[in-house]
Short mmCIF file of C-alpha atoms in Angstrom, two decimals:
data_model
loop_
_atom_site.label_atom_id
_atom_site.label_comp_id
_atom_site.label_asym_id
_atom_site.label_seq_id
_atom_site.Cartn_x
_atom_site.Cartn_y
_atom_site.Cartn_z
CA MET A 133 203.61 -46.49 -78.98
CA TYR A 134 200.86 -45.20 -76.34
CA ASN A 135 202.12 -42.23 -74.42
CA MET A 136 199.86 -41.32 -71.69
CA MET A 137 201.09 -38.30 -70.49
CA THR A 138 200.33 -36.19 -73.19
CA ASN A 139 197.75 -35.07 -75.42
CA GLN A 140 197.68 -32.07 -77.77
CA ALA A 141 194.28 -29.89 -77.91
CA THR A 142 193.71 -29.39 -81.41
CA ASP A 143 191.78 -26.81 -83.54
CA LEU A 144 188.65 -28.11 -85.01
CA ARG A 145 186.86 -26.99 -88.58
CA VAL A 146 183.70 -27.59 -89.25
CA ASP A 147 182.98 -26.86 -92.84
CA SER A 148 179.48 -26.43 -94.46
CA LEU A 149 177.64 -29.97 -93.52
CA SER A 150 174.24 -30.67 -94.05
CA MET A 151 172.76 -33.80 -93.07
CA ARG A 152 169.06 -34.53 -94.31
CA TYR A 153 166.57 -36.88 -93.03
CA SER A 154 164.42 -38.74 -94.81
CA SER A 155 161.25 -41.19 -94.34
CA PRO A 156 158.28 -42.35 -95.53
CA ARG A 157 156.72 -39.27 -94.24
CA GLY A 158 158.66 -36.69 -95.38
CA SER A 159 162.30 -35.56 -95.13
CA VAL A 160 163.93 -33.69 -92.42
CA ASP A 161 166.79 -31.17 -93.15
CA ALA A 162 168.53 -31.65 -89.43
CA LEU A 163 171.57 -29.71 -90.78
CA GLN A 164 172.04 -27.39 -93.06
CA GLY A 165 175.44 -25.98 -94.03
CA VAL A 166 176.84 -25.73 -90.70
CA SER A 167 180.32 -24.38 -90.41
CA PHE A 168 181.89 -22.88 -87.58
CA HIS A 169 185.14 -23.19 -85.67
CA VAL A 170 186.81 -24.33 -82.16
CA ALA A 171 190.34 -22.99 -81.40
CA ALA A 172 192.65 -25.48 -79.56
CA GLY A 173 191.64 -25.97 -75.80
CA GLU A 174 188.66 -24.09 -76.24
CA PHE A 175 185.06 -25.11 -74.62
CA VAL A 176 182.34 -24.65 -76.69
CA ALA A 177 178.89 -25.31 -75.40
CA LEU A 178 176.02 -26.44 -78.77
CA VAL A 179 172.95 -24.84 -77.55
CA GLY A 180 169.32 -25.02 -79.56
CA PRO A 181 165.44 -26.50 -79.21
CA SER A 182 165.07 -30.42 -79.36
CA GLY A 183 165.26 -31.93 -82.56
CA CYS A 184 167.58 -28.92 -84.20
CA GLY A 185 170.20 -31.58 -85.10
CA LYS A 186 172.72 -30.68 -82.20
CA SER A 187 173.69 -33.84 -81.48
CA THR A 188 173.69 -35.22 -84.99
CA LEU A 189 176.41 -32.59 -85.23
CA LEU A 190 178.23 -33.80 -82.39
CA ARG A 191 177.88 -37.79 -83.77
CA ILE A 192 179.38 -36.23 -86.94
CA VAL A 193 182.44 -34.45 -85.23
CA ALA A 194 183.50 -38.14 -83.15
CA GLY A 195 182.50 -39.91 -86.65
CA LEU A 196 179.69 -42.23 -85.76
CA GLN A 197 178.11 -40.73 -87.99
CA SER A 198 179.09 -39.71 -92.01
CA PRO A 199 177.34 -36.33 -93.54
CA ASP A 200 176.07 -36.03 -96.69
CA LEU A 201 177.92 -33.13 -97.13
CA GLY A 202 180.72 -30.93 -95.65
CA GLU A 203 183.45 -32.01 -93.74
CA ILE A 204 185.06 -31.63 -90.52
CA ALA A 205 188.85 -30.83 -90.17
CA PHE A 206 191.41 -30.58 -87.76
CA PRO A 207 193.72 -27.82 -89.20
CA GLY A 208 197.81 -28.63 -87.97
CA ARG A 209 197.26 -32.35 -87.42
CA GLN A 210 199.43 -34.95 -89.40
CA THR A 211 197.80 -37.48 -87.37
CA ALA A 212 193.93 -37.98 -86.94
CA PRO A 213 193.30 -36.39 -83.01
CA LYS A 214 192.06 -38.53 -80.60
CA CYS A 215 188.34 -37.87 -80.44
CA ARG A 216 186.29 -39.22 -77.36
CA PHE A 217 182.28 -39.11 -76.67
CA VAL A 218 180.43 -38.72 -73.67
CA PHE A 219 177.17 -40.09 -74.30
CA GLN A 220 173.97 -38.80 -72.35
CA ASN A 221 173.19 -42.05 -70.24
CA HIS A 222 173.95 -45.86 -70.59
CA ALA A 223 177.78 -44.39 -70.57
CA LEU A 224 178.98 -47.44 -69.10
CA PHE A 225 179.32 -51.11 -70.06
CA PRO A 226 176.54 -52.86 -67.26
CA TRP A 227 178.63 -56.14 -67.54
CA MET A 228 182.24 -54.65 -66.29
CA THR A 229 182.80 -53.01 -63.02
CA VAL A 230 183.33 -49.37 -62.90
CA ARG A 231 187.06 -49.83 -62.48
CA ASP A 232 187.01 -51.45 -65.44
CA ASN A 233 184.77 -49.25 -67.51
CA VAL A 234 187.01 -46.24 -66.71
CA ALA A 235 190.00 -48.68 -67.59
CA PHE A 236 188.30 -49.36 -70.73
CA GLY A 237 189.71 -46.67 -73.06
CA LEU A 238 193.22 -47.24 -71.84
CA GLU A 239 192.84 -50.89 -72.66
CA MET A 240 191.63 -50.10 -76.32
CA ASP A 241 194.69 -47.68 -76.29
CA GLY A 242 196.93 -50.57 -75.73
CA MET A 243 198.23 -49.78 -72.24
CA PRO A 244 198.53 -52.80 -69.84
CA GLY A 245 196.56 -54.23 -67.76
CA ALA A 246 198.21 -53.33 -64.27
CA GLU A 247 199.29 -49.91 -65.38
CA ARG A 248 195.89 -48.89 -66.94
CA ARG A 249 193.88 -50.09 -64.04
CA ALA A 250 196.29 -48.53 -60.96
CA LEU A 251 195.69 -44.95 -63.63
CA ALA A 252 191.42 -45.75 -63.54
CA GLY A 253 191.94 -46.20 -59.84
CA GLU A 254 193.52 -42.94 -59.24
CA GLN A 255 191.10 -41.61 -61.26
CA LEU A 256 188.50 -42.92 -59.20
CA ALA A 257 189.72 -42.03 -55.59
CA ALA A 258 190.40 -38.30 -56.96
CA LEU A 259 186.29 -38.22 -58.11
CA GLY A 260 185.55 -39.82 -54.50
CA LEU A 261 184.77 -43.54 -56.07
CA ALA A 262 187.12 -45.33 -54.55
CA ASP A 263 184.90 -47.55 -52.31
CA PHE A 264 182.71 -48.37 -55.31
CA MET A 265 185.29 -49.22 -57.63
CA ASP A 266 184.93 -53.20 -57.71
CA HIS A 267 181.08 -52.42 -58.25
CA TYR A 268 178.82 -53.08 -61.24
CA PRO A 269 177.27 -49.71 -63.03
CA HIS A 270 173.74 -51.03 -61.49
CA GLU A 271 174.83 -50.51 -58.12
CA LEU A 272 175.98 -47.25 -58.38
CA SER A 273 173.28 -44.40 -58.25
CA GLY A 274 173.51 -42.10 -61.67
CA GLY A 275 175.10 -39.16 -60.45
CA MET A 276 178.40 -42.09 -59.66
CA CYS A 277 177.91 -43.67 -62.98
CA GLN A 278 178.06 -40.14 -65.07
CA ARG A 279 181.10 -39.18 -63.08
CA ALA A 280 182.63 -42.58 -63.68
CA ALA A 281 182.05 -42.21 -67.25
CA ILE A 282 183.58 -38.43 -67.64
CA ALA A 283 186.23 -39.80 -65.89
CA GLN A 284 186.27 -43.03 -68.16
CA ALA A 285 187.03 -40.47 -71.31
CA PHE A 286 189.26 -38.11 -69.38
CA VAL A 287 191.68 -40.74 -68.48
CA THR A 288 192.54 -41.63 -71.81
CA ARG A 289 193.63 -38.03 -72.33
CA PRO A 290 191.27 -37.17 -75.22
CA ASP A 291 192.50 -33.91 -78.02
CA VAL A 292 188.59 -33.58 -78.23
CA LEU A 293 186.32 -34.02 -75.90
CA LEU A 294 182.56 -34.74 -77.36
CA MET A 295 179.71 -34.59 -74.56
CA ASP A 296 175.95 -35.34 -75.59
CA GLU A 297 173.96 -33.09 -72.57
CA PRO A 298 175.81 -35.70 -69.68
CA LEU A 299 174.42 -34.34 -66.74
CA ARG A 300 170.78 -34.31 -68.37
CA ALA A 301 169.07 -37.60 -66.16
CA LEU A 302 170.49 -35.65 -63.04
CA ASP A 303 168.85 -33.64 -60.60
CA ALA A 304 170.40 -29.64 -59.85
CA GLN A 305 171.97 -30.55 -56.67
CA MET A 306 174.00 -33.50 -58.03
CA ARG A 307 174.43 -31.40 -61.66
CA MET A 308 176.37 -28.94 -60.08
CA VAL A 309 178.87 -31.22 -58.30
CA ILE A 310 179.81 -33.17 -61.38
CA GLN A 311 179.31 -30.04 -63.21
CA GLU A 312 182.63 -28.92 -60.46
CA ASP A 313 184.53 -32.22 -61.59
CA LEU A 314 184.25 -32.16 -65.29
CA LEU A 315 185.62 -28.24 -65.17
CA ALA A 316 188.04 -29.64 -63.08
CA LEU A 317 189.73 -32.31 -65.28
CA TRP A 318 188.63 -30.48 -67.91
CA GLU A 319 191.64 -27.58 -66.62
CA ARG A 320 194.20 -30.16 -66.33
CA THR A 321 194.82 -31.07 -69.59
CA ARG A 322 192.68 -28.47 -71.58
CA PRO A 323 191.36 -31.14 -74.24
CA THR A 324 188.86 -28.98 -76.83
CA VAL A 325 185.79 -29.62 -76.08
CA LEU A 326 182.23 -29.62 -77.93
CA TYR A 327 179.51 -29.83 -74.91
CA VAL A 328 175.68 -30.46 -76.51
CA THR A 329 173.49 -29.33 -73.81
CA HIS A 330 169.58 -27.64 -73.92
CA ASP A 331 170.55 -25.58 -70.41
CA ILE A 332 171.42 -21.79 -71.63
CA GLU A 333 172.63 -21.69 -67.86
CA GLU A 334 174.88 -24.39 -68.16
CA ALA A 335 176.45 -23.44 -71.20
CA LEU A 336 177.31 -20.09 -70.06
CA LEU A 337 178.75 -21.31 -66.91
CA LEU A 338 180.89 -24.39 -68.29
CA ALA A 339 181.58 -22.52 -71.87
CA ASP A 340 184.19 -19.95 -73.35
CA ARG A 341 181.77 -19.53 -76.24
CA VAL A 342 178.30 -21.00 -76.55
CA LEU A 343 177.02 -21.82 -80.21
CA VAL A 344 173.39 -21.23 -80.16
CA MET A 345 171.30 -23.31 -82.78
CA SER A 346 167.74 -23.08 -84.65
CA GLY A 347 166.22 -26.13 -85.63
CA ARG A 348 164.71 -26.75 -89.38
CA PRO A 349 167.08 -26.59 -90.96
CA GLY A 350 169.47 -27.28 -87.90
CA ARG A 351 172.19 -24.52 -88.50
CA ILE A 352 174.35 -21.63 -86.38
CA ARG A 353 172.24 -19.05 -85.08
CA GLU A 354 174.68 -16.99 -83.10
CA ALA A 355 178.11 -17.59 -81.34
CA VAL A 356 177.96 -15.66 -77.85
CA GLU A 357 181.22 -14.70 -76.55
CA VAL A 358 181.12 -16.12 -72.63
CA PRO A 359 183.16 -13.02 -70.48
CA PHE A 360 183.50 -14.74 -67.38
CA GLY A 361 187.20 -15.64 -65.85
CA ARG A 362 188.05 -18.95 -64.57
CA PRO A 363 188.04 -20.99 -61.91
CA ARG A 364 184.16 -20.25 -62.58
CA ASP A 365 181.64 -19.84 -60.32
CA LEU A 366 178.99 -22.39 -60.97
CA THR A 367 176.20 -20.85 -58.72
CA GLY A 368 176.97 -17.89 -61.25
CA ARG A 369 176.51 -15.65 -57.92
CA ASN A 370 179.73 -14.03 -59.18
CA HIS A 371 179.32 -13.37 -62.64
CA GLN A 372 177.91 -10.30 -63.53
CA GLY A 373 176.16 -9.74 -66.57
CA ILE A 374 175.35 -13.92 -66.66
CA GLU A 375 170.94 -13.16 -66.22
CA GLU A 376 171.34 -10.50 -69.44
CA LEU A 377 173.17 -13.68 -71.14
CA LYS A 378 170.22 -16.01 -70.53
CA TRP A 379 167.63 -13.20 -71.54
CA ARG A 380 169.33 -12.94 -75.16
CA ILE A 381 169.89 -16.44 -76.05
CA TRP A 382 166.22 -17.45 -74.51
CA LYS A 383 165.14 -14.45 -76.98
CA MET A 384 166.52 -16.28 -79.55
CA LEU A 385 165.02 -19.73 -79.18
CA GLU A 386 161.74 -18.70 -77.88
CA GLN A 387 159.51 -18.62 -80.71
CA GLU A 388 161.22 -21.87 -82.45
CA VAL A 389 160.53 -23.73 -78.73
CA LYS A 390 156.99 -21.86 -78.92
CA GLN A 391 156.53 -23.22 -81.98
CA GLN A 392 157.73 -26.55 -81.40
CA LEU A 393 154.41 -27.33 -79.54
CA HIS A 394 152.22 -26.58 -82.26
CA MET A 395 153.78 -28.55 -84.71
CA SER A 396 153.80 -32.24 -85.32
CA ARG A 397 156.59 -33.80 -86.52
CA PRO A 398 156.68 -34.37 -89.81
CA MET B 15 145.54 -63.51 -52.59
CA SER B 16 149.12 -64.54 -53.27
CA ARG B 17 152.23 -62.18 -54.18
CA PRO B 18 152.77 -62.10 -57.49
CA ASP B 19 155.46 -63.76 -58.99
CA ARG B 20 158.56 -61.24 -59.43
CA PRO B 21 161.46 -62.77 -61.16
CA CYS B 22 163.63 -61.17 -58.15
CA SER B 23 161.63 -62.75 -55.34
CA ARG B 24 162.75 -66.15 -54.28
CA PRO B 25 160.90 -68.60 -53.03
CA PHE B 26 159.60 -69.41 -49.36
CA PRO B 27 161.04 -72.11 -47.58
CA LYS B 28 157.01 -72.67 -46.67
CA GLU B 29 157.02 -72.91 -50.61
CA ARG B 30 158.63 -75.19 -50.81
CA LEU B 31 157.27 -77.13 -48.03
CA VAL B 32 153.72 -77.18 -50.11
CA SER B 33 155.67 -78.27 -53.51
CA ALA B 34 157.07 -81.58 -51.29
CA ALA B 35 153.79 -82.13 -49.57
CA VAL B 36 151.76 -82.36 -53.03
CA LEU B 37 154.95 -84.49 -54.51
CA PHE B 38 154.67 -86.23 -51.78
CA GLY B 39 150.94 -87.06 -51.65
CA VAL B 40 151.09 -87.99 -55.46
CA LEU B 41 153.06 -90.63 -54.95
CA ALA B 42 151.47 -92.13 -51.20
CA LEU B 43 148.02 -92.03 -53.16
CA TRP B 44 149.62 -94.12 -56.62
CA GLU B 45 151.31 -96.30 -53.59
CA VAL B 46 148.42 -97.23 -51.92
CA ALA B 47 146.20 -97.74 -55.41
CA ALA B 48 148.84 -99.83 -56.92
CA ARG B 49 148.62 -102.33 -53.85
CA ALA B 50 145.60 -102.37 -53.10
CA GLY B 51 144.26 -103.54 -57.16
CA TRP B 52 142.94 -100.15 -57.87
CA VAL B 53 145.20 -99.60 -60.29
CA SER B 54 147.01 -102.41 -62.48
CA ARG B 55 150.38 -103.05 -60.79
CA LEU B 56 151.48 -103.76 -64.28
CA PHE B 57 151.23 -100.45 -65.66
CA PHE B 58 151.33 -98.61 -62.65
CA PRO B 59 154.15 -100.47 -59.94
CA PRO B 60 154.04 -99.13 -56.58
CA PRO B 61 156.61 -96.27 -55.99
CA SER B 62 158.35 -98.58 -53.60
CA PHE B 63 158.78 -101.33 -56.11
CA ILE B 64 160.26 -98.94 -58.25
CA VAL B 65 162.83 -97.66 -55.67
CA GLN B 66 163.61 -101.18 -55.00
CA THR B 67 164.05 -101.57 -58.50
CA LEU B 68 166.50 -98.68 -59.02
CA GLY B 69 168.17 -100.20 -56.25
CA ARG B 70 169.07 -103.11 -57.41
CA MET B 71 169.93 -101.28 -60.83
CA ALA B 72 172.75 -99.16 -58.84
CA TRP B 73 173.95 -102.17 -56.79
CA SER B 74 174.86 -103.97 -60.28
CA GLY B 75 176.01 -101.51 -62.26
CA GLN B 76 174.14 -101.47 -64.62
CA LEU B 77 172.30 -98.22 -63.89
CA TRP B 78 175.71 -96.51 -63.82
CA THR B 79 177.33 -98.35 -67.05
CA ASP B 80 173.49 -96.53 -68.78
CA LEU B 81 173.89 -93.26 -67.20
CA GLY B 82 177.98 -92.98 -68.27
CA TYR B 83 177.00 -93.93 -71.97
CA THR B 84 173.89 -91.14 -72.05
CA MET B 85 175.84 -88.37 -69.97
CA GLY B 86 178.73 -89.62 -72.35
CA ARG B 87 176.82 -88.89 -75.56
CA LEU B 88 175.05 -85.63 -73.75
CA GLY B 89 178.05 -83.85 -72.85
CA ALA B 90 179.82 -84.65 -75.91
CA GLY B 91 176.87 -83.43 -77.55
CA LEU B 92 176.34 -80.27 -75.93
CA PHE B 93 179.74 -79.21 -76.15
CA LEU B 94 179.87 -79.49 -79.56
CA GLY B 95 176.38 -78.23 -80.60
CA ALA B 96 176.34 -75.39 -77.89
CA GLY B 97 180.01 -74.63 -79.05
CA SER B 98 179.41 -74.24 -82.65
CA GLY B 99 176.50 -72.77 -82.08
CA LEU B 100 177.28 -69.83 -79.87
CA LEU B 101 180.38 -69.29 -82.47
CA LEU B 102 178.19 -68.84 -85.23
CA GLY B 103 175.69 -66.90 -83.32
CA TRP B 104 178.31 -64.24 -82.37
CA LEU B 105 179.39 -64.29 -86.59
CA MET B 106 175.96 -64.00 -87.35
CA GLY B 107 174.85 -61.23 -84.95
CA ALA B 108 177.88 -59.25 -85.90
CA SER B 109 178.37 -59.10 -89.47
CA ARG B 110 175.46 -58.33 -91.77
CA PRO B 111 176.56 -60.92 -95.03
CA VAL B 112 176.67 -63.19 -92.88
CA ARG B 113 173.67 -63.03 -91.18
CA LEU B 114 171.59 -62.42 -94.40
CA ALA B 115 173.36 -65.26 -96.21
CA LEU B 116 172.70 -67.76 -93.35
CA ASP B 117 169.21 -66.80 -92.15
CA PRO B 118 166.77 -68.77 -94.60
CA LEU B 119 169.09 -72.07 -93.98
CA VAL B 120 168.74 -71.65 -90.70
CA ALA B 121 164.95 -71.14 -90.66
CA ALA B 122 164.38 -74.37 -92.79
CA LEU B 123 166.59 -76.56 -90.74
CA HIS B 124 165.91 -75.40 -87.63
CA PRO B 125 162.09 -76.93 -87.00
CA MET B 126 163.12 -80.13 -88.78
CA PRO B 127 162.82 -82.73 -86.27
CA LYS B 128 166.19 -83.89 -85.13
CA LEU B 129 165.14 -87.66 -85.33
CA ALA B 130 164.26 -87.72 -89.12
CA LEU B 131 168.32 -86.60 -89.83
CA PHE B 132 168.74 -89.44 -87.80
CA PRO B 133 169.21 -91.75 -91.05
CA ILE B 134 171.40 -89.36 -92.93
CA PHE B 135 174.11 -89.38 -89.67
CA LEU B 136 173.96 -93.08 -90.33
CA ILE B 137 174.97 -93.07 -93.71
CA LEU B 138 177.16 -90.79 -93.16
CA LEU B 139 178.89 -91.45 -90.13
CA GLY B 140 177.67 -95.46 -89.85
CA ILE B 141 176.19 -96.67 -86.89
CA GLY B 142 178.35 -95.88 -84.38
CA GLU B 143 179.01 -93.17 -81.75
CA ALA B 144 179.82 -90.42 -84.22
CA SER B 145 176.20 -90.56 -86.18
CA LYS B 146 174.79 -90.41 -82.23
CA VAL B 147 177.05 -87.98 -81.08
CA ALA B 148 176.40 -85.50 -84.33
CA LEU B 149 172.43 -85.36 -84.08
CA LEU B 150 172.58 -84.43 -79.96
CA ALA B 151 175.30 -81.78 -81.35
CA LEU B 152 172.43 -80.65 -84.34
CA ALA B 153 169.58 -80.95 -81.40
CA ALA B 154 171.85 -78.68 -79.27
CA PHE B 155 173.13 -76.31 -81.87
CA PHE B 156 169.83 -74.33 -83.16
CA PRO B 157 168.51 -73.42 -79.48
CA MET B 158 172.17 -71.85 -78.95
CA LEU B 159 172.48 -70.33 -82.20
CA ILE B 160 169.06 -68.52 -82.31
CA ASN B 161 169.33 -67.16 -78.70
CA THR B 162 173.18 -66.18 -79.47
CA LEU B 163 172.02 -64.24 -82.14
CA ALA B 164 168.98 -62.84 -80.70
CA GLY B 165 170.91 -61.61 -77.50
CA VAL B 166 173.84 -60.17 -80.19
CA ARG B 167 171.33 -57.71 -81.97
CA GLN B 168 169.23 -56.58 -78.51
CA ILE B 169 172.43 -54.96 -77.37
CA ASP B 170 172.18 -51.33 -76.91
CA CYS B 171 173.45 -49.89 -79.88
CA VAL B 172 174.97 -47.10 -77.00
CA TYR B 173 177.29 -49.85 -76.62
CA TRP B 174 178.69 -50.83 -80.01
CA GLU B 175 179.74 -46.78 -80.36
CA LEU B 176 181.10 -46.40 -76.92
CA ALA B 177 183.43 -49.17 -77.89
CA ALA B 178 184.03 -48.06 -81.39
CA ASN B 179 184.69 -44.85 -80.27
CA TYR B 180 187.13 -45.81 -77.62
CA GLY B 181 188.80 -47.39 -80.72
CA ALA B 182 187.90 -51.21 -80.53
CA ARG B 183 188.32 -53.04 -83.31
CA ARG B 184 186.91 -56.85 -84.34
CA LEU B 185 188.50 -59.01 -81.70
CA ALA B 186 188.02 -56.21 -78.61
CA MET B 187 184.47 -55.89 -79.83
CA LEU B 188 184.02 -59.55 -79.61
CA ARG B 189 185.64 -59.67 -76.07
CA ARG B 190 184.16 -57.11 -74.44
CA VAL B 191 180.44 -56.09 -76.12
CA ILE B 192 179.03 -58.83 -77.89
CA LEU B 193 180.45 -61.61 -76.28
CA PRO B 194 179.37 -60.55 -72.54
CA GLY B 195 176.45 -58.29 -74.08
CA SER B 196 174.73 -61.23 -75.67
CA LEU B 197 175.62 -63.76 -72.92
CA PRO B 198 172.68 -63.51 -70.87
CA MET B 199 170.62 -64.87 -74.15
CA SER B 200 173.19 -67.51 -74.95
CA MET B 201 172.52 -68.79 -70.98
CA VAL B 202 168.79 -69.13 -71.69
CA GLY B 203 170.16 -71.06 -75.47
CA LEU B 204 171.93 -73.07 -73.17
CA ARG B 205 169.69 -74.05 -71.03
CA LEU B 206 167.22 -75.09 -74.32
CA ALA B 207 169.79 -76.64 -75.69
CA ALA B 208 170.30 -78.89 -72.64
CA ASN B 209 166.60 -79.95 -72.33
CA ASN B 210 167.19 -80.50 -76.06
CA VAL B 211 170.12 -82.63 -76.07
CA LEU B 212 168.21 -85.11 -73.68
CA VAL B 213 164.96 -85.49 -74.91
CA VAL B 214 166.73 -86.57 -78.33
CA ALA B 215 169.62 -88.64 -76.45
CA ILE B 216 167.23 -90.65 -75.11
CA ALA B 217 164.84 -91.12 -78.09
CA VAL B 218 168.16 -91.99 -80.58
CA GLU B 219 169.23 -94.82 -77.59
CA MET B 220 165.56 -96.40 -77.76
CA LEU B 221 166.02 -95.94 -81.68
CA SER B 222 169.41 -97.60 -82.04
CA ALA B 223 171.94 -98.51 -79.02
CA GLN B 224 172.48 -101.10 -76.75
CA GLU B 225 173.62 -99.00 -73.82
CA GLY B 226 172.44 -95.98 -72.40
CA LEU B 227 169.22 -94.81 -70.58
CA GLY B 228 166.88 -95.14 -73.82
CA ALA B 229 168.01 -98.64 -74.93
CA THR B 230 167.14 -99.46 -71.40
CA ILE B 231 163.73 -98.28 -71.33
CA TRP B 232 162.97 -99.61 -74.80
CA MET B 233 164.29 -103.27 -73.39
CA ALA B 234 162.26 -102.80 -69.96
CA TRP B 235 159.29 -102.24 -72.48
CA GLN B 236 159.77 -105.16 -75.16
CA THR B 237 160.22 -107.25 -71.91
CA LEU B 238 157.45 -106.31 -69.59
CA HIS B 239 159.77 -105.04 -66.87
CA THR B 240 157.59 -101.68 -66.34
CA GLU B 241 159.58 -100.74 -62.88
CA GLU B 242 162.73 -100.91 -64.82
CA LEU B 243 160.76 -98.34 -67.27
CA TYR B 244 159.87 -96.09 -64.03
CA ALA B 245 162.69 -96.46 -62.62
CA MET B 246 164.57 -95.04 -65.96
CA LEU B 247 162.60 -92.35 -66.44
CA ALA B 248 162.89 -91.13 -62.43
CA VAL B 249 166.57 -91.22 -63.43
CA ILE B 250 166.09 -88.79 -66.79
CA GLY B 251 163.87 -86.19 -64.42
CA ALA B 252 166.56 -86.48 -61.53
CA VAL B 253 169.73 -85.91 -64.53
CA GLY B 254 167.04 -83.09 -65.58
CA ILE B 255 166.77 -81.12 -62.85
CA CYS B 256 171.15 -81.42 -62.30
CA LEU B 257 171.77 -80.09 -65.37
CA HIS B 258 169.13 -76.92 -64.78
CA PHE B 259 171.15 -76.22 -61.74
CA ILE B 260 174.57 -76.41 -63.74
CA VAL B 261 173.26 -74.20 -66.08
CA GLU B 262 171.96 -72.28 -63.13
CA ARG B 263 175.85 -72.73 -61.18
CA VAL B 264 177.42 -71.40 -64.51
CA THR B 265 175.40 -68.30 -64.80
CA ARG B 266 175.59 -66.92 -62.20
CA TRP B 267 179.38 -67.88 -61.87
CA LEU B 268 179.40 -66.32 -65.71
CA MET B 269 177.77 -63.45 -64.97
CA PRO B 270 178.45 -61.36 -61.52
CA TRP B 271 176.88 -58.37 -63.29
CA ASN B 272 173.42 -60.06 -63.27
CA ASN B 273 173.31 -60.85 -59.45
CA ARG B 274 170.48 -58.41 -58.87
CA GLU B 275 170.34 -58.87 -54.91
CA THR B 276 173.14 -57.10 -54.39
CA ARG B 277 171.35 -53.97 -55.88
CA ASN B 278 170.93 -51.03 -53.45
CA GLY B 279 168.63 -49.20 -55.26
#
């Protein structure tokens, strides 16, 4: 039976994943021997240059794609955990109202109509979208849509939450506001989070740990512990040493990003 | 120059006035030409006479009987044909094996003139209503199937993945993704199917029916009652317009999210 009140954050182990894309013009190692561990309830960000395979990695963890080699494991779980994915954009069905979109996950979990509509409504009201519940996504701004998409994932009480640059398409101010929503929602149920971004500062402000990836072949270069306490100050002003960490991570990526400018795609 | 014809702009009342004026002008010219004897009254009876004939046919009840037969066949054919085209379109769109198996068959049968198949239906189903309705169903089937299939295929894969990630399986996927996602294209298919069915309905009635608009047209030609012929053509035009608006209405009602006028930027 469906139990909406509990979620059980779970350990996530990624074990020597490899993935190669082949095309008539050559092949790319999207991922090569990627291994890491995320503790139950930990918020981990993945940063790396574009094309380093971070999205592929996330999709494999979500089960949207299968790897060539390696495996995903959830140690200590008898049953498969509830993994939910938040996409970059197009994250809402254009043919459902915002409320039905947010209730969609609950609907798939088998929750009765009245109950799920009430729950989705509550969640939307908490995010300041009460007046837009019966609107369709195209009637909302990008920020509102992304807020609703995040609500859609959280309202199902996932054990593991996978987010693929969910704030990429938003402007800087909107982004800061939604980062705040995101952390508040996460604090409430503390699912295990894997968060892909290309924004180093965002990674440092949100996560407990930042995994820095390098591309071609895609692998984990280094894991950076984020020393800041919670709740976070999303302006970064109160966090000692954030500039230093940003600089360190940038130095790891700089060479590769510059190289990309001189390289054509295979 | 005139404004670009954007799909979301509505025609101004002024523009409608222009189209009405043109239509009226052509009819007036025709009337004058026929009455003055510039054109043969046998081939081009004056519009006022055609309207009069139409009134007589309506009064005698013949018009309604014909219309009833034609609309009955059209409705039954459209319902059966478009319905099965819709179902098979969803199935072919969602299942690769089914699509691969049926694609060549569809490609071969679709361009075939439906009337050329009528003798086969006559052999199979006899000369009654069944063979006519079956032929009309076939005329509705392909536009619906092909548009629905294209509609399913163009659904952004993000939506499939989103639904799958939340645990949607077959039936939920059909109801929540495939059906609404392909609906805009299916409605285009329905419009084409309705037109197609009307064309084939009139043709098949001319070929082998005692009642119906097509049958009356054929009779009018054989007895050289051209005014009846034109009266029936006007009725067919009106039926076409009605079908258009019905489909339009149904489309809006089924797809409230497609209503661009409510967009607020």
